[in-house]
mmCIF file of C-alpha atoms and ligand atoms in Angstrom:
data_model
loop_
_atom_site.group_PDB
_atom_site.id
_atom_site.type_symbol
_atom_site.label_atom_id
_atom_site.label_comp_id
_atom_site.label_asym_id
_atom_site.label_seq_id
_atom_site.Cartn_x
_atom_site.Cartn_y
_atom_site.Cartn_z
ATOM 1 C CA MET A 22 20.251 -18.471 23.492
ATOM 2 C CA ASP A 23 19.532 -17.359 19.912
ATOM 3 C CA GLN A 24 18.322 -13.774 20.272
ATOM 4 C CA THR A 25 16.568 -13.703 16.876
ATOM 5 C CA VAL A 26 12.970 -12.611 17.467
ATOM 6 C CA GLY A 27 10.337 -14.774 15.760
ATOM 7 C CA ILE A 28 7.368 -12.649 14.719
ATOM 8 C CA ALA A 29 3.963 -14.068 13.741
ATOM 9 C CA LEU A 30 1.984 -11.684 11.568
ATOM 10 C CA PRO A 31 -1.606 -12.114 10.418
ATOM 11 C CA LYS A 32 -1.893 -12.889 6.702
ATOM 12 C CA GLY A 33 -3.632 -10.100 4.820
ATOM 13 C CA ARG A 34 -3.937 -6.321 4.885
ATOM 14 C CA LEU A 35 -3.277 -5.896 8.613
ATOM 15 C CA GLY A 36 -0.146 -8.075 8.570
ATOM 16 C CA ASP A 37 1.182 -6.253 5.487
ATOM 17 C CA LYS A 38 0.688 -2.948 7.255
ATOM 18 C CA VAL A 39 2.458 -4.134 10.414
ATOM 19 C CA TYR A 40 5.310 -5.509 8.306
ATOM 20 C CA GLY A 41 5.547 -2.064 6.667
ATOM 21 C CA LEU A 42 5.889 -0.449 10.100
ATOM 22 C CA LEU A 43 8.549 -2.928 11.182
ATOM 23 C CA ASP A 44 10.424 -2.364 7.942
ATOM 24 C CA MET A 45 10.347 1.396 8.601
ATOM 25 C CA ALA A 46 11.624 0.735 12.127
ATOM 26 C CA GLY A 47 14.662 -1.103 10.745
ATOM 27 C CA TYR A 48 13.418 -4.700 11.042
ATOM 28 C CA GLY A 49 12.841 -5.348 7.345
ATOM 29 C CA CYS A 50 13.481 -8.567 5.516
ATOM 30 C CA PRO A 51 13.727 -8.109 1.724
ATOM 31 C CA GLN A 52 12.402 -11.595 0.874
ATOM 32 C CA VAL A 53 8.973 -10.639 2.239
ATOM 33 C CA LEU A 54 8.409 -8.483 -0.841
ATOM 34 C CA ASP A 55 9.019 -11.413 -3.181
ATOM 35 C CA PRO A 56 7.600 -14.310 -1.196
ATOM 36 C CA GLY A 57 6.900 -17.030 -3.813
ATOM 37 C CA ARG A 58 5.758 -20.044 -1.777
ATOM 38 C CA ARG A 59 8.147 -19.375 1.077
ATOM 39 C CA LEU A 60 6.602 -19.322 4.569
ATOM 40 C CA ILE A 61 9.467 -18.138 6.777
ATOM 41 C CA PHE A 62 11.508 -14.990 6.169
ATOM 42 C CA GLU A 63 14.653 -14.277 8.118
ATOM 43 C CA SER A 64 16.954 -11.276 8.362
ATOM 44 C CA LYS A 65 19.978 -12.304 10.401
ATOM 45 C CA GLU A 66 21.380 -8.767 10.352
ATOM 46 C CA ASN A 67 18.158 -7.282 11.733
ATOM 47 C CA GLY A 68 17.673 -10.138 14.204
ATOM 48 C CA VAL A 69 14.148 -11.063 13.108
ATOM 49 C CA ARG A 70 12.303 -13.985 11.559
ATOM 50 C CA PHE A 71 8.780 -13.470 10.165
ATOM 51 C CA PHE A 72 5.970 -15.857 9.382
ATOM 52 C CA PHE A 73 2.491 -15.036 8.194
ATOM 53 C CA VAL A 74 -0.317 -17.160 9.654
ATOM 54 C CA LYS A 75 -4.101 -17.150 9.734
ATOM 55 C CA PRO A 76 -5.093 -14.123 11.876
ATOM 56 C CA SER A 77 -6.933 -16.272 14.399
ATOM 57 C CA ASP A 78 -3.838 -18.523 14.819
ATOM 58 C CA VAL A 79 -1.312 -15.803 15.773
ATOM 59 C CA ALA A 80 -2.099 -16.029 19.494
ATOM 60 C CA ILE A 81 -1.597 -19.829 19.504
ATOM 61 C CA TYR A 82 1.861 -19.521 17.922
ATOM 62 C CA VAL A 83 2.804 -16.876 20.481
ATOM 63 C CA GLN A 84 1.313 -18.590 23.539
ATOM 64 C CA ARG A 85 3.162 -21.824 22.735
ATOM 65 C CA GLY A 86 6.443 -20.051 21.953
ATOM 66 C CA ALA A 87 6.635 -20.996 18.257
ATOM 67 C CA ALA A 88 6.725 -17.215 17.784
ATOM 68 C CA ASP A 89 8.185 -14.807 20.343
ATOM 69 C CA ILE A 90 5.853 -11.961 19.479
ATOM 70 C CA GLY A 91 2.937 -11.377 17.124
ATOM 71 C CA VAL A 92 0.064 -9.158 16.171
ATOM 72 C CA ALA A 93 -3.475 -10.195 17.007
ATOM 73 C CA GLY A 94 -6.839 -8.457 17.041
ATOM 74 C CA LYS A 95 -8.312 -7.651 20.445
ATOM 75 C CA ASP A 96 -11.334 -9.739 19.315
ATOM 76 C CA ILE A 97 -9.183 -12.872 19.266
ATOM 77 C CA LEU A 98 -7.597 -12.000 22.631
ATOM 78 C CA LEU A 99 -11.017 -11.491 24.237
ATOM 79 C CA GLU A 100 -12.474 -14.625 22.686
ATOM 80 C CA TYR A 101 -9.658 -17.082 23.460
ATOM 81 C CA SER A 102 -7.894 -15.406 26.435
ATOM 82 C CA PRO A 103 -4.450 -16.712 25.395
ATOM 83 C CA ASP A 104 -1.790 -16.712 28.109
ATOM 84 C CA VAL A 105 0.412 -13.987 26.565
ATOM 85 C CA TYR A 106 1.485 -10.447 27.402
ATOM 86 C CA GLU A 107 -0.281 -7.658 25.560
ATOM 87 C CA LEU A 108 2.489 -5.111 24.961
ATOM 88 C CA LEU A 109 0.998 -2.390 22.793
ATOM 89 C CA ASP A 110 -2.186 -1.137 21.186
ATOM 90 C CA LEU A 111 -1.119 -0.624 17.574
ATOM 91 C CA ASN A 112 -4.165 1.552 16.888
ATOM 92 C CA ILE A 113 -4.676 -0.051 13.493
ATOM 93 C CA GLY A 114 -7.190 -2.626 12.290
ATOM 94 C CA ARG A 115 -9.763 -0.591 14.198
ATOM 95 C CA CYS A 116 -13.323 -1.937 14.236
ATOM 96 C CA ARG A 117 -16.002 -2.769 16.810
ATOM 97 C CA MET A 118 -17.737 -5.845 18.179
ATOM 98 C CA CYS A 119 -21.492 -5.312 17.944
ATOM 99 C CA VAL A 120 -24.905 -6.869 18.267
ATOM 100 C CA CYS A 121 -26.564 -6.505 14.860
ATOM 101 C CA GLY A 122 -29.936 -7.424 13.443
ATOM 102 C CA THR A 123 -33.089 -5.849 12.114
ATOM 103 C CA ASP A 124 -34.869 -3.033 13.948
ATOM 104 C CA GLY A 125 -36.110 -4.381 17.304
ATOM 105 C CA SER A 126 -34.827 -7.917 16.706
ATOM 106 C CA ASN A 127 -32.893 -7.702 19.996
ATOM 107 C CA GLU A 128 -36.077 -6.935 21.951
ATOM 108 C CA ILE A 129 -37.924 -10.261 21.808
ATOM 109 C CA SER A 130 -39.144 -11.699 25.128
ATOM 110 C CA GLY A 131 -40.600 -14.949 26.422
ATOM 111 C CA ARG A 132 -37.775 -17.116 25.093
ATOM 112 C CA PRO A 133 -33.988 -16.956 24.952
ATOM 113 C CA LEU A 134 -32.560 -14.607 22.317
ATOM 114 C CA ARG A 135 -31.039 -16.613 19.448
ATOM 115 C CA VAL A 136 -27.530 -15.231 18.849
ATOM 116 C CA ALA A 137 -25.352 -16.365 15.934
ATOM 117 C CA THR A 138 -21.632 -15.641 16.132
ATOM 118 C CA LYS A 139 -18.058 -16.753 15.631
ATOM 119 C CA PHE A 140 -17.288 -15.167 19.015
ATOM 120 C CA THR A 141 -19.246 -17.366 21.420
ATOM 121 C CA ASN A 142 -17.252 -16.475 24.540
ATOM 122 C CA ILE A 143 -17.551 -12.728 23.918
ATOM 123 C CA ALA A 144 -21.304 -13.094 23.282
ATOM 124 C CA LYS A 145 -21.875 -15.285 26.371
ATOM 125 C CA GLU A 146 -19.988 -12.876 28.601
ATOM 126 C CA TYR A 147 -21.815 -9.852 27.208
ATOM 127 C CA TYR A 148 -25.279 -11.342 27.708
ATOM 128 C CA SER A 149 -24.398 -12.801 31.081
ATOM 129 C CA GLY A 150 -23.475 -9.229 32.128
ATOM 130 C CA LEU A 151 -26.990 -8.211 31.066
ATOM 131 C CA SER A 152 -28.502 -11.274 32.864
ATOM 132 C CA ARG A 153 -30.092 -12.240 29.576
ATOM 133 C CA ASP A 154 -30.748 -15.845 28.483
ATOM 134 C CA ILE A 155 -29.429 -16.658 25.053
ATOM 135 C CA ASP A 156 -29.397 -19.584 22.681
ATOM 136 C CA ILE A 157 -25.941 -19.409 21.132
ATOM 137 C CA ILE A 158 -25.458 -20.586 17.550
ATOM 138 C CA HIS A 159 -21.809 -20.973 16.560
ATOM 139 C CA LEU A 160 -21.019 -20.179 12.921
ATOM 140 C CA ASN A 161 -17.656 -19.885 11.169
ATOM 141 C CA GLY A 162 -18.339 -17.059 8.714
ATOM 142 C CA SER A 163 -20.925 -15.136 6.667
ATOM 143 C CA ILE A 164 -22.639 -14.529 10.008
ATOM 144 C CA GLU A 165 -24.939 -11.869 8.484
ATOM 145 C CA LEU A 166 -26.889 -14.629 6.736
ATOM 146 C CA ALA A 167 -28.230 -16.009 10.019
ATOM 147 C CA PRO A 168 -30.857 -13.330 10.784
ATOM 148 C CA LEU A 169 -31.740 -13.034 7.093
ATOM 149 C CA LEU A 170 -32.655 -16.722 6.932
ATOM 150 C CA GLY A 171 -34.332 -16.820 10.347
ATOM 151 C CA LEU A 172 -31.592 -18.931 11.933
ATOM 152 C CA ALA A 173 -30.990 -16.273 14.632
ATOM 153 C CA ASP A 174 -32.599 -13.110 16.022
ATOM 154 C CA VAL A 175 -29.320 -11.209 16.144
ATOM 155 C CA ILE A 176 -25.625 -11.685 15.460
ATOM 156 C CA VAL A 177 -22.564 -10.692 17.458
ATOM 157 C CA ASP A 178 -19.923 -9.758 14.920
ATOM 158 C CA ILE A 179 -17.242 -7.316 13.856
ATOM 159 C CA VAL A 180 -18.303 -4.131 12.109
ATOM 160 C CA GLU A 181 -15.640 -2.154 10.322
ATOM 161 C CA THR A 182 -17.105 0.091 7.609
ATOM 162 C CA GLY A 183 -20.689 -1.088 8.100
ATOM 163 C CA ALA A 184 -20.950 -1.958 4.395
ATOM 164 C CA THR A 185 -21.787 -5.639 4.953
ATOM 165 C CA LEU A 186 -24.640 -4.698 7.300
ATOM 166 C CA ARG A 187 -26.003 -1.995 4.971
ATOM 167 C CA GLU A 188 -25.930 -4.222 1.913
ATOM 168 C CA ASN A 189 -27.908 -6.857 3.774
ATOM 169 C CA GLY A 190 -30.466 -4.583 5.407
ATOM 170 C CA LEU A 191 -29.091 -5.071 8.933
ATOM 171 C CA LEU A 192 -28.413 -2.511 11.671
ATOM 172 C CA GLU A 193 -25.844 -2.073 14.401
ATOM 173 C CA LEU A 194 -28.026 -2.386 17.525
ATOM 174 C CA GLU A 195 -25.573 -2.406 20.465
ATOM 175 C CA LYS A 196 -21.813 -1.855 20.655
ATOM 176 C CA ILE A 197 -20.042 -4.392 22.868
ATOM 177 C CA THR A 198 -16.471 -3.089 22.611
ATOM 178 C CA ASP A 199 -13.924 -1.350 20.392
ATOM 179 C CA ILE A 200 -11.329 -3.570 18.734
ATOM 180 C CA SER A 201 -7.827 -2.880 17.399
ATOM 181 C CA ALA A 202 -4.628 -4.794 16.692
ATOM 182 C CA ARG A 203 -2.315 -5.534 19.639
ATOM 183 C CA LEU A 204 1.346 -6.492 19.845
ATOM 184 C CA ILE A 205 1.568 -9.623 21.997
ATOM 185 C CA SER A 206 4.507 -11.523 23.441
ATOM 186 C CA ASN A 207 5.212 -15.021 24.671
ATOM 187 C CA LYS A 208 5.794 -14.783 28.426
ATOM 188 C CA VAL A 209 9.070 -16.736 28.532
ATOM 189 C CA SER A 210 10.471 -14.983 25.447
ATOM 190 C CA TYR A 211 9.673 -11.633 27.026
ATOM 191 C CA LYS A 212 11.983 -12.514 29.877
ATOM 192 C CA PHE A 213 14.822 -14.107 27.906
ATOM 193 C CA LYS A 214 14.746 -11.783 24.878
ATOM 194 C CA TYR A 215 13.679 -8.726 26.836
ATOM 195 C CA ALA A 216 16.121 -6.257 25.233
ATOM 196 C CA ALA A 217 15.255 -7.209 21.658
ATOM 197 C CA ILE A 218 11.490 -7.452 22.210
ATOM 198 C CA SER A 219 11.196 -4.224 24.145
ATOM 199 C CA ARG A 220 13.230 -2.403 21.477
ATOM 200 C CA ILE A 221 10.790 -3.605 18.791
ATOM 201 C CA ALA A 222 7.809 -2.541 20.943
ATOM 202 C CA GLU A 223 9.337 0.907 21.538
ATOM 203 C CA LYS A 224 10.050 1.456 17.841
ATOM 204 C CA LEU A 225 6.487 0.425 16.951
ATOM 205 C CA ALA A 226 5.082 2.676 19.676
ATOM 206 C CA GLU A 227 6.854 5.639 18.072
ATOM 207 C CA LEU A 228 5.203 4.864 14.737
ATOM 208 C CA VAL A 229 1.585 4.281 15.779
HETATM 209 C C1 PRP B 445 -15.938 -9.437 8.809
HETATM 210 C C2 PRP B 445 -17.182 -9.425 9.670
HETATM 211 C C3 PRP B 445 -18.204 -8.775 8.771
HETATM 212 C C4 PRP B 445 -17.366 -7.816 7.946
HETATM 213 C C5 PRP B 445 -17.527 -6.425 8.489
HETATM 214 O O1 PRP B 445 -16.027 -10.532 7.984
HETATM 215 O O2 PRP B 445 -17.536 -10.739 10.056
HETATM 216 O O3 PRP B 445 -18.810 -9.730 7.944
HETATM 217 O O4 PRP B 445 -15.990 -8.215 8.075
HETATM 218 O O5 PRP B 445 -16.845 -5.469 7.728
HETATM 219 P P1 PRP B 445 -17.573 -4.170 7.179
HETATM 220 O O6 PRP B 445 -18.298 -3.515 8.312
HETATM 221 O O7 PRP B 445 -16.438 -3.294 6.672
HETATM 222 O O8 PRP B 445 -18.495 -4.581 6.074
HETATM 223 P P2 PRP B 445 -14.797 -11.201 7.260
HETATM 224 O O9 PRP B 445 -14.480 -10.437 6.032
HETATM 225 O O10 PRP B 445 -13.692 -11.378 8.230
HETATM 226 O O11 PRP B 445 -15.414 -12.607 6.797
HETATM 227 P P3 PRP B 445 -16.262 -13.722 7.562
HETATM 228 O O12 PRP B 445 -16.538 -13.296 8.980
HETATM 229 O O13 PRP B 445 -17.505 -13.842 6.772
HETATM 230 O O14 PRP B 445 -15.388 -14.914 7.487
#
């Protein structure tokens, strides 16, 4: 079996940072620095093949074995519960999943709370734990607009610096959970490429 490890990284700042760590650990691939339109980068000598995908797609590539390992935010893992192994908390891409709104907007009674979010499963589970009825409104982005336009009472969303909330007059009302980037592995690959995958995980663990 080809022991090259296929690695799915999230496009953007987080993926670039993880690539930097892997490069430092001896898994670099020079073409990544001069990508052009190329989508797959391979270093035969270092035994790795990289591809950069939409952050929310990393777990799908890994679960289905198109990638052996990858880096995904804990938000995505909680929301979609992919059938993968979570090998390591990389301690980067740190942020938090929160309920946000205007002062007191989470305290309405007499009707279900209207909650807008991209993370419907996380929101449903959180409110079910509080035995609270909600009316879930699924949006794909710019979630902060929903309470501003009266579409929702609150939002469940990621807060990193808090700048988006501040600039739109919204507050962090309740923290649901802390989020960070995780190294994940396909379950079959973990068995058949155990030596190579565990070596990558160990090297990354030393660096984070
Ligand atoms: C995320 C999140 C918030 C923002 C929080 O949005 O949904 O809008 O980042 O970051 P901050 O606390 O540092 O301001 P993202 O940029 O991923 O865009 P989208 O959700 O609107 O697609």
